PDB file of C-alpha atoms in Angstrom:
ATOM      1  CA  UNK A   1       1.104 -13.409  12.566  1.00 86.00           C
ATOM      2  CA  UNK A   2      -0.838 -10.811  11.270  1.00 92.00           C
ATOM      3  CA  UNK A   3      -2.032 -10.391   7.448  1.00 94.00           C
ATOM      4  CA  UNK A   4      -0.076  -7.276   6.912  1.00 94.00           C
ATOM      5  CA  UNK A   5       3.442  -9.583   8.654  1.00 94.00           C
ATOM      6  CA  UNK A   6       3.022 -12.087   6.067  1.00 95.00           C
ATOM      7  CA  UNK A   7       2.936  -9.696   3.228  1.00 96.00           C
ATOM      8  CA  UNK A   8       5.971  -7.745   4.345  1.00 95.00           C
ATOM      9  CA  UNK A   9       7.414 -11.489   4.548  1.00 95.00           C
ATOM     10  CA  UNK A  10       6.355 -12.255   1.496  1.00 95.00           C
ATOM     11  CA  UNK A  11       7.492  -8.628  -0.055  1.00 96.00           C
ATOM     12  CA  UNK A  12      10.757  -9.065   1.048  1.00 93.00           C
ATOM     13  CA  UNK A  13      11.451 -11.754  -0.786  1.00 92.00           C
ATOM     14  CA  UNK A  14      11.614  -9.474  -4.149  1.00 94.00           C
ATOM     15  CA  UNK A  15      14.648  -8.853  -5.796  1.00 92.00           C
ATOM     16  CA  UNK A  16      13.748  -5.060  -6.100  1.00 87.00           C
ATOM     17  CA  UNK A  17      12.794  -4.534  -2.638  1.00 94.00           C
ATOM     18  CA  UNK A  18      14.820  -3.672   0.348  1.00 94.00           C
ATOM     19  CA  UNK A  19      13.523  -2.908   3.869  1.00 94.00           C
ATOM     20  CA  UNK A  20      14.113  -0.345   5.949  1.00 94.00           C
ATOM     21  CA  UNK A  21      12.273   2.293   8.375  1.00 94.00           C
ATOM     22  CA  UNK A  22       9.333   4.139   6.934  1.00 90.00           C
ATOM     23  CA  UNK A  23      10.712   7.956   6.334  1.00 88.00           C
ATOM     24  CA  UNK A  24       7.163   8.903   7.881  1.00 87.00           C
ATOM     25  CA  UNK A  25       8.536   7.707  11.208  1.00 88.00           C
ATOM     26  CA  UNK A  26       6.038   4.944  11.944  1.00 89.00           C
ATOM     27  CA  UNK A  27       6.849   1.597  10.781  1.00 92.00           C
ATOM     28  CA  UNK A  28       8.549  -0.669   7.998  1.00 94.00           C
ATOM     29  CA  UNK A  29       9.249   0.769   4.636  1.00 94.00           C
ATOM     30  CA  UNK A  30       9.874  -1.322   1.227  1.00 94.00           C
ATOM     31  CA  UNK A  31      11.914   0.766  -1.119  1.00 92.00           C
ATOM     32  CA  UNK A  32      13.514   0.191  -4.168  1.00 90.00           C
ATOM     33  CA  UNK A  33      17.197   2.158  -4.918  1.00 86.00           C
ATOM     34  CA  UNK A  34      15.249   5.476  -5.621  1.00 84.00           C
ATOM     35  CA  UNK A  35      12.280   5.408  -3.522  1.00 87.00           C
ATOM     36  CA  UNK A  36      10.053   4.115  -0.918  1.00 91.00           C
ATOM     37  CA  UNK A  37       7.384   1.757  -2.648  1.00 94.00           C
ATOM     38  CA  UNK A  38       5.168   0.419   0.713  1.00 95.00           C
ATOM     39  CA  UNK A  39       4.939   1.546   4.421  1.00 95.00           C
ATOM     40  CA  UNK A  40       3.860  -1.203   6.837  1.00 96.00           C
ATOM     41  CA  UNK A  41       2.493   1.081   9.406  1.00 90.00           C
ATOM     42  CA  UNK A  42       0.651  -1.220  11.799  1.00 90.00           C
ATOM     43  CA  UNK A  43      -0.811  -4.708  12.033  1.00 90.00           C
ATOM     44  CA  UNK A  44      -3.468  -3.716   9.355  1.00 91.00           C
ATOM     45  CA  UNK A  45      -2.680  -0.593   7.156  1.00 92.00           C
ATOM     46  CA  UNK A  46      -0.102  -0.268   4.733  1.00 95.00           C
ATOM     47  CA  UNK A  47       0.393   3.058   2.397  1.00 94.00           C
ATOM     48  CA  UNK A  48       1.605   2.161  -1.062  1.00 95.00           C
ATOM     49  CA  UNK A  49       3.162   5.010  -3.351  1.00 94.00           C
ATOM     50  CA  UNK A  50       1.729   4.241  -6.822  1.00 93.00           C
ATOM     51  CA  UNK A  51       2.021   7.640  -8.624  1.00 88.00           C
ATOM     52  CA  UNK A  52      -0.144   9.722  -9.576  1.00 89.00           C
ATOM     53  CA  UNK A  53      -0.886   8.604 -13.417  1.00 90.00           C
ATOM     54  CA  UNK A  54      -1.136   5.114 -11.866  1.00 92.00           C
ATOM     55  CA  UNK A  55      -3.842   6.330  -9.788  1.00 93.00           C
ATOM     56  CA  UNK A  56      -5.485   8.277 -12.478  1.00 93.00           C
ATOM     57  CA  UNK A  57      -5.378   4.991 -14.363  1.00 94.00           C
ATOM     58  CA  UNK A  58      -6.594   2.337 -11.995  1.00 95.00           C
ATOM     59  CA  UNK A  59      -9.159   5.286 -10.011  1.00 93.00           C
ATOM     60  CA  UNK A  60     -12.139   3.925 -10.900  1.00 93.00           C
ATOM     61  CA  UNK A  61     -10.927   0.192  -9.523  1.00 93.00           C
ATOM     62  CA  UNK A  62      -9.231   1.157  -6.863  1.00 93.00           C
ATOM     63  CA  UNK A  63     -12.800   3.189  -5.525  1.00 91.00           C
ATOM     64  CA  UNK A  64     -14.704  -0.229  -5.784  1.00 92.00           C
ATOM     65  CA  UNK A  65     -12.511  -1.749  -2.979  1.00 91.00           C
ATOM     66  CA  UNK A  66     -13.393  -1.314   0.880  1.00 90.00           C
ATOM     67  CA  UNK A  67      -9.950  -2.188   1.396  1.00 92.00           C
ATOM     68  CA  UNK A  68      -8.311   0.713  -0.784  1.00 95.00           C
ATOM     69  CA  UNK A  69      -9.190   4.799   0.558  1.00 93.00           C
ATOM     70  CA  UNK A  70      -7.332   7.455  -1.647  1.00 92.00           C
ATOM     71  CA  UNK A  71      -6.801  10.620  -0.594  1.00 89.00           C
ATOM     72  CA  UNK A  72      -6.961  13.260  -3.299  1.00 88.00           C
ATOM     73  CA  UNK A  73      -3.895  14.780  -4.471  1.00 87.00           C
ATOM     74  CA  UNK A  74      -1.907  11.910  -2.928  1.00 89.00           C
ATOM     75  CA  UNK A  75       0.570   9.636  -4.862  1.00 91.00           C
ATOM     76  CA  UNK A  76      -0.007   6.947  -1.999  1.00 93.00           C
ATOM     77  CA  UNK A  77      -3.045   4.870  -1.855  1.00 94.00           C
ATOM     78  CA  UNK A  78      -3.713   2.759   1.798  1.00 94.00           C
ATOM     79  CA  UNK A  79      -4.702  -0.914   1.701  1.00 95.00           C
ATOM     80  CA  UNK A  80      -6.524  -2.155   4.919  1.00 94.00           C
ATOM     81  CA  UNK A  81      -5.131  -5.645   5.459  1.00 95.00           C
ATOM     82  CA  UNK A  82      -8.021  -7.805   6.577  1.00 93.00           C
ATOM     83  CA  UNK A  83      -7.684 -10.971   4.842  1.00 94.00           C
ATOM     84  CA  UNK A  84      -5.107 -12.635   2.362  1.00 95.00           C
ATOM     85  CA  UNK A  85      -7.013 -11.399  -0.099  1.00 95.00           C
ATOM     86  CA  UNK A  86      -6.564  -8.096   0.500  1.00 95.00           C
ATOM     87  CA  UNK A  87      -2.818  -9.052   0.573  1.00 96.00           C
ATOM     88  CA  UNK A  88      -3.247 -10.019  -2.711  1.00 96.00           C
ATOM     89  CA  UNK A  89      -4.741  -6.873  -3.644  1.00 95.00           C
ATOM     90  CA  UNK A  90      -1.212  -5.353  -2.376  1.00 97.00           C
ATOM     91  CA  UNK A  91       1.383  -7.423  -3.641  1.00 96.00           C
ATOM     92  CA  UNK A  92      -0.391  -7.017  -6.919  1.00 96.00           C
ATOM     93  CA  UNK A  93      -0.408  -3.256  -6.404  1.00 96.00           C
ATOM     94  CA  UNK A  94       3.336  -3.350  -5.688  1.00 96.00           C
ATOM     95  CA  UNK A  95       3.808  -4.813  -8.769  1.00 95.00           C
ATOM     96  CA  UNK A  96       2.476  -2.277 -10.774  1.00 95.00           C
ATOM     97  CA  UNK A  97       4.032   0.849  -8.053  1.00 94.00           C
ATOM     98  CA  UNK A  98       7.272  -0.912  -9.810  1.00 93.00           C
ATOM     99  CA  UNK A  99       6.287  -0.232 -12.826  1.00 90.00           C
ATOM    100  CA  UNK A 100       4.636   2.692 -12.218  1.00 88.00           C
ATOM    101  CA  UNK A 101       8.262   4.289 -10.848  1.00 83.00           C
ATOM    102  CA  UNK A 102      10.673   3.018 -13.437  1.00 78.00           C
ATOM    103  CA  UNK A 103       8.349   4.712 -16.057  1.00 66.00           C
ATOM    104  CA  UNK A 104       8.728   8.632 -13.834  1.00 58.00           C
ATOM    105  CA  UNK A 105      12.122   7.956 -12.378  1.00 55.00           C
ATOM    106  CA  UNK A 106      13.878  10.850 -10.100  1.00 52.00           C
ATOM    107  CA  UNK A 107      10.027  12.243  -9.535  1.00 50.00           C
ATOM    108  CA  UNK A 108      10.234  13.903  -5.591  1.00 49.00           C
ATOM    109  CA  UNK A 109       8.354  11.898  -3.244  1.00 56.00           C
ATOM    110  CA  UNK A 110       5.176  13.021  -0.846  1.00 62.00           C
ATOM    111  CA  UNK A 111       4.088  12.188   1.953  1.00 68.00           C
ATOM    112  CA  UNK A 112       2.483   8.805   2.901  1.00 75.00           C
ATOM    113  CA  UNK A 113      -0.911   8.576   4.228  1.00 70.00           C
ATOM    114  CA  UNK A 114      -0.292   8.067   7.255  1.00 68.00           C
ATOM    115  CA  UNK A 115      -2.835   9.488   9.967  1.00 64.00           C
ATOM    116  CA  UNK A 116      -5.451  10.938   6.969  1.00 59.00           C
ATOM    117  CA  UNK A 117      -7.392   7.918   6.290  1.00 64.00           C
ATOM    118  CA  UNK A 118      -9.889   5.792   8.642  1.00 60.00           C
ATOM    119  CA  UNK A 119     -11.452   2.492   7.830  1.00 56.00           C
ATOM    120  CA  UNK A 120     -14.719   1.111   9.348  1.00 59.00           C
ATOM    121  CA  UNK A 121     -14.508  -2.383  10.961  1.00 62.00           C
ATOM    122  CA  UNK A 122     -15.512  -4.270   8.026  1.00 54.00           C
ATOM    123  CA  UNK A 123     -15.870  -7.135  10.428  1.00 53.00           C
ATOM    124  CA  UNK A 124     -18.876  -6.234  11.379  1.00 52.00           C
ATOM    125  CA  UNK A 125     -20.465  -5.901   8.378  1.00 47.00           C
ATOM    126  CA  UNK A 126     -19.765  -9.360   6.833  1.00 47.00           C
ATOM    127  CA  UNK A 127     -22.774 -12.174   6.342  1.00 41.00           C
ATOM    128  CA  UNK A 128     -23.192 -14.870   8.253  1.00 35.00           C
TER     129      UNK A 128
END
């Protein structure tokens, strides 16, 4: 079971979260009532809609991760599922997307990141 699997598994489990397909077209989505929080688009990426004050807010932590890549003028971030950790990283993220959208209710959604970010195989470029 892949890393991103067992966060969807584990995502699910929230009371605020219901699953459904992605509105991108490709993939799972997690939404709340109002709007689509994460899209599990493959074994290893996920988009997750944060907002864009959340962004603004957490930029400068979210650019120190080689799991996170923003792409400007987005309201999604993507999270490269590698290792539990980096699920971590997202369910934490999802936490705060919650927030994030019960604080700018009825805002209009844009489009995921899907197909306009890349990530190098960090695999190869981990120590011995």
């Amino acid at each position: 079971m892949s890393v991103a699997h067992r966060a969807m598994e584990r995502l699910r489990d929230w009371p605020d979260l219901d699953e459904g397909p992605a509105c991108c077209g490709m993939g799972r989505a997690l939404r709340t009532e109002e709007c689509e929080i994460v899209h599990f688009h493959s074994d290893r990426d996920a988009d997750l809609h944060l907002t864009e004050p959340a962004i603004r807010h957490l930029a400068t932590h979210l650019g120190r991760s080689t799991a996170i890549r923003m792409v400007p003028d987005s309201q999604w971030v993507t999270v490269h599922l590698d290792t539990e950790r980096d699920a971590d990283v997202l369910l934490s993220l999802v936490s705060v997307a919650l927030n994030a959208h019960a604080r700018c209710a009825g805002a209009a959604p844009r489009r995921c990141n899907l197909h306009r970010v890349t990530f190098p195989d960090r695999r190869d470029h981990q120590m011995c």
